[in-house]
Each structure stands twice: as C-alpha cells, then as structure tokens.
Coordinates of C-alpha atoms in Angstrom, one line a residue:
M1216 CA 0.4 0.2 0.5
Q1217 CA 1.2 3.3 -1.4
I1218 CA 0.0 6.5 0.9
F1219 CA 1.5 9.9 2.3
H1220 CA 2.0 11.6 5.5
G1221 CA 1.8 15.7 5.1
S1222 CA 3.9 17.5 7.4
E1223 CA 6.0 20.5 8.0
C1224 CA 9.3 18.4 7.6
I1225 CA 10.3 14.9 6.4
I1226 CA 9.8 12.2 9.2
K1227 CA 12.2 9.7 7.9
S1228 CA 11.0 7.3 11.1
P1229 CA 7.6 8.2 12.2
Q1230 CA 7.4 7.0 15.8
F1231 CA 5.2 5.0 17.4
G1232 CA 3.1 6.1 20.3
F1233 CA 3.1 10.0 19.5
G1234 CA 0.6 11.9 18.5
N1235 CA -2.8 14.1 19.3
P1236 CA -4.7 11.4 21.2
R1237 CA -7.6 13.9 20.6
N1238 CA -7.8 12.9 16.2
D1239 CA -9.5 10.9 15.1
Y1240 CA -9.1 7.4 15.6
G1241 CA -6.9 8.3 19.0
R1242 CA -3.2 8.3 18.4
G1243 CA -1.2 7.0 16.0
F1244 CA 0.2 7.9 12.3
Y1245 CA -2.6 10.1 10.1
C1246 CA -1.7 9.2 6.4
T1247 CA -3.6 9.1 3.2
K1248 CA -3.4 7.5 -0.7
S1249 CA -3.0 11.0 -2.3
S1250 CA 0.3 12.4 -2.8
E1251 CA -2.0 15.8 -3.3
L1252 CA -4.5 15.7 -0.3
A1253 CA -0.8 15.1 1.7
K1254 CA 0.2 18.4 0.4
E1255 CA -2.5 20.1 1.4
W1256 CA -2.2 18.6 4.7
A1257 CA 1.2 19.8 5.3
C1258 CA -0.3 23.7 3.7
Q1259 CA -3.1 23.7 6.0
K1260 CA -1.2 26.8 8.7
N1261 CA 0.2 28.4 4.9
K1262 CA 3.4 27.5 5.6
D1263 CA 5.9 24.9 3.2
G1264 CA 5.3 21.2 4.1
F1265 CA 6.2 18.5 2.7
A1266 CA 4.0 14.9 1.1
N1267 CA 5.9 12.2 2.7
Y1268 CA 5.7 8.8 0.8
Y1269 CA 5.9 5.5 2.8
E1270 CA 5.4 1.4 1.3
L1271 CA 3.2 0.3 3.8
K1272 CA 3.6 -4.1 3.5
A1273 CA -0.2 -4.8 4.6
E1274 CA 0.4 -8.2 4.8
G1275 CA -0.7 -9.7 7.8
L1276 CA -2.2 -6.9 9.2
S1277 CA -5.9 -6.3 10.7
I1278 CA -7.5 -4.1 9.0
L1279 CA -10.4 -2.2 10.2
D1280 CA -11.6 -0.7 6.9
L1281 CA -14.9 2.0 8.1
S1282 CA -15.9 2.4 4.6
D1283 CA -17.3 -0.9 3.5
S1284 CA -20.5 -2.1 3.7
N1285 CA -20.4 -3.9 6.8
F1286 CA -20.4 -0.8 8.9
S1287 CA -22.6 2.8 8.4
I1288 CA -21.8 6.2 9.2
L1289 CA -22.6 5.6 12.1
H1290 CA -19.9 2.8 13.0
W1291 CA -18.0 5.5 12.6
L1292 CA -19.3 9.0 14.4
S1293 CA -18.9 6.0 17.8
I1294 CA -15.2 6.4 17.2
L1295 CA -15.0 9.4 16.2
M1296 CA -16.9 11.2 19.3
Q1297 CA -14.8 9.1 21.6
N1298 CA -11.5 10.6 20.6
R1299 CA -12.4 14.4 19.4
V1300 CA -13.8 16.7 22.0
F1301 CA -18.1 17.5 22.0
S1302 CA -20.1 18.5 24.7
P1303 CA -24.0 18.3 24.3
K1304 CA -25.5 21.4 23.8
S1305 CA -29.1 19.5 25.4
P1306 CA -30.0 16.8 26.9
L1307 CA -31.4 14.8 23.3
G1308 CA -27.9 15.5 22.3
K1309 CA -26.9 13.0 25.3
Q1310 CA -29.0 11.0 24.5
N1311 CA -28.4 10.2 21.2
L1312 CA -24.7 10.4 21.9
D1313 CA -25.5 7.5 25.2
F1314 CA -27.4 5.3 22.1
L1315 CA -24.4 5.7 19.8
T1316 CA -22.0 4.6 21.7
S1317 CA -23.9 1.7 23.1
H1318 CA -25.2 0.6 20.0
Y1319 CA -22.2 1.7 17.3
N1320 CA -19.5 1.1 19.3
L1321 CA -16.2 -1.4 17.8
A1322 CA -12.8 -2.4 19.7
Y1323 CA -11.0 -0.1 17.2
S1324 CA -7.6 -0.4 18.9
D1325 CA -7.2 -3.1 18.1
Y1326 CA -7.1 -3.2 14.8
D1327 CA -3.3 -2.0 13.6
I1328 CA -4.6 -0.1 10.9
I1329 CA -7.8 2.1 10.6
I1330 CA -9.8 3.7 7.6
G1331 CA -12.0 5.7 7.8
Y1332 CA -13.3 9.4 6.4
R1333 CA -11.5 12.6 7.8
A1334 CA -13.4 14.7 10.4
N1335 CA -11.4 18.5 9.6
D1336 CA -13.9 21.2 11.9
S1337 CA -16.0 21.7 9.4
Y1338 CA -17.0 18.3 9.0
F1339 CA -16.7 17.6 12.8
S1340 CA -19.7 21.0 13.7
F1341 CA -21.3 18.6 10.3
A1342 CA -21.6 15.7 12.6
S1343 CA -22.8 17.6 16.0
D1344 CA -25.7 18.6 13.7
F1345 CA -26.0 15.3 13.3
L1346 CA -25.7 14.3 16.8
E1347 CA -28.2 17.4 17.8
N1348 CA -31.2 16.8 15.7
I1349 CA -30.0 19.2 13.1
I1350 CA -29.5 17.6 10.7
P1351 CA -31.0 14.2 9.2
I1352 CA -28.8 11.6 8.5
Q1353 CA -29.4 11.7 4.8
S1354 CA -27.7 15.4 5.0
L1355 CA -24.8 14.0 6.9
A1356 CA -24.0 11.6 4.8
S1357 CA -23.6 13.2 1.5
S1358 CA -22.3 15.7 2.7
M1359 CA -19.0 13.1 4.1
K1360 CA -19.7 11.5 0.0
L1361 CA -18.9 15.1 -1.8
G1362 CA -17.7 16.8 0.5
S1363 CA -14.3 15.0 -1.2
L1364 CA -11.9 16.1 2.3
G1365 CA -10.5 11.5 0.8
L1366 CA -9.9 8.8 3.6
Q1367 CA -7.2 8.7 6.0
V1368 CA -5.0 5.4 6.8
V1369 CA -4.5 5.6 9.9
L1370 CA -1.7 3.5 11.6
K1371 CA -2.8 2.2 15.2
S1372 CA -0.1 -0.5 16.6
K1373 CA 3.8 -1.1 16.8
K1374 CA 3.8 -4.1 13.8
A1375 CA 1.9 -1.9 11.5
F1376 CA 4.6 0.9 12.3
N1377 CA 7.6 -1.5 11.5
S1378 CA 5.5 -2.5 8.2
L1379 CA 6.4 1.1 7.6
A1380 CA 8.7 2.1 5.0
F1381 CA 9.7 5.4 3.6
I1382 CA 10.6 6.0 0.2
N1383 CA 10.8 10.5 -0.5
A1384 CA 9.1 13.6 0.8
E1385 CA 7.8 15.9 -1.7
R1386 CA 8.7 19.3 -1.5
A1387 CA 4.5 21.2 -0.8
D1388 CA 4.8 24.9 -1.8
C1389 CA 2.1 26.9 0.1
K1390 CA 1.3 29.1 -2.1
I1391 CA -0.1 26.8 -4.1
Y1392 CA -1.4 23.9 -1.4
Y1393 CA -2.8 26.0 1.1
P1394 CA -5.6 27.7 -1.3
K1395 CA -5.8 23.7 -2.8
Y1396 CA -6.5 23.6 1.4
I1397 CA -9.2 26.6 1.6
T1398 CA -10.8 25.2 -1.8
R1399 CA -11.0 22.3 -0.6
D1400 CA -12.7 23.2 3.0
T1401 CA -14.5 25.9 1.6
G1402 CA -16.9 23.2 -1.1
A1403 CA -17.1 20.8 1.6
R1404 CA -19.6 23.7 3.3
K1405 CA -20.8 24.9 0.7
S1406 CA -21.9 21.2 -0.2
Y1407 CA -23.2 20.4 3.1
F1408 CA -25.9 23.6 3.2
E1409 CA -26.7 22.8 -0.8
N1410 CA -27.5 19.0 0.5
L1411 CA -29.3 20.2 3.4
R1412 CA -31.7 22.9 1.8
N1413 CA -32.2 20.1 -1.0
Q1414 CA -33.2 17.5 1.8
K1415 CA -37.0 17.1 0.9
P1416 CA -38.8 16.9 4.8
D1417 CA -40.4 13.9 4.2
S1418 CA -37.6 11.5 3.5
S1419 CA -35.4 12.6 5.9
T1420 CA -34.3 10.6 9.0
Y1421 CA -33.0 12.1 12.5
L1422 CA -30.8 10.4 14.7
I1423 CA -33.8 10.3 17.6
D1424 CA -35.8 8.4 15.2
I1425 CA -33.3 6.0 15.0
V1426 CA -33.4 6.3 18.7
R1427 CA -36.7 5.3 18.9
N1428 CA -36.5 2.6 15.8
P1429 CA -32.9 1.3 15.1
E1430 CA -34.4 -0.9 11.8
L1431 CA -34.9 2.2 10.0
L1432 CA -31.2 2.1 9.6
N1433 CA -31.9 -1.0 7.3
G1434 CA -33.6 0.7 4.5
L1435 CA -32.2 3.5 4.4
H1436 CA -29.6 4.0 1.0
L1437 CA -26.4 5.9 2.6

C-alpha cells in the first residue's frame, strides 16, 4: 500500500506512541493514499511542508475499513465522538450520544490499521449537528461523500509502524497548496448547505428516529 503523510517536516522514521490522542481515531500516524491531499494537509497553516511517501506492507496486518459495506456512518461517528471533544448542548443530544456509543461501538483499538473518513473542523461541526438532531442522517452521509476530504489510513499499532518503509518526501509549496486546502474546506461547507436545502422533509431520518426505531437504518441507502 502506497501512503503519504502531510507534515511541515520530513519524517523518515515515524515513532509509535506519539501523536494527538484527540485526533479522529485517537493516537496514531495519519496518512492518505493521495500525494496531492497530503500536500494540502502539510500546508494547512499556510507554511511550506512535505508529502512524506511510504510503502506499507499490509500483509498480516488487521485492517478496520470503515468504508466497507459492513459498517455504517454511525460506526465512524461513534469512534469520532470517543476521541474528539464533544459536549452535548441538550439532554436529547446526550441521549443520542449515549445510544451511538452503546449500539455502534467497535473495538477499533484492536486493529493495526484503520481506514475511514477524515473529520476536519467543518465535518466535525456537521457530525455535531446530526447528534443534536439539527440535520438528518441523509445530509450527513451525502456531505461526507461530496466534500472530497478523502479517506485516512491510520497506523495504530507497533506492528503497523514496523511494516512501514520511508521512500522519499515531496516538497509542498504553500502558495499552491494552502489555497487548495481552503478551497476544499469551503467546498465541503458549500455542498453541506446545498444538500441541506435540497433535503426533502418527508424522506429525512434524524438520529432520534433511529434511537426510537433502530431498524430504520436497514432501509436507508447511505
């Protein structure tokens, strides 16, 4: 598997056990299969950076692929809310959060690799709106697909780190990639609001509806 990590510096030997525990999937090494996307991430502070290129020997590694049809967006959301800081604004929001973490919890820490959506600040706000019953699940799912933030490949275990080989690093010019980063985020917000305006009320399913009738999720095409 060819993967890239966007950073302000060259990282030849990523170290297991470091990183922000409040990232989407907890502490780990966050990568993407797109060198262009990695360059955008590298320049998100409007500074030059690098797309560090690695080859990952995936054979023998346990992989949790949240984009697989066996999982729903609620599994991704359950993991996200266990790691990112979210404070429910209402008793209903807390009830929804409790339901989510109890019914869609996964033992994600047992895996060597996690593949799943990336939640920047915009996407985290969309997820928060869903938990507070402000938007239906159809709007959240469509926004995740249309926003083009891409999937992350996250190394979680020491075994995964030992299977990683540094190849090289490509420079990312902030004059080119910072505007692309901003445009992508703006596009995500735009698609979110457009989708929300076009959502038909009679076909909308909110999290409180799923809490009351979990079988509703079976009939949804997300």
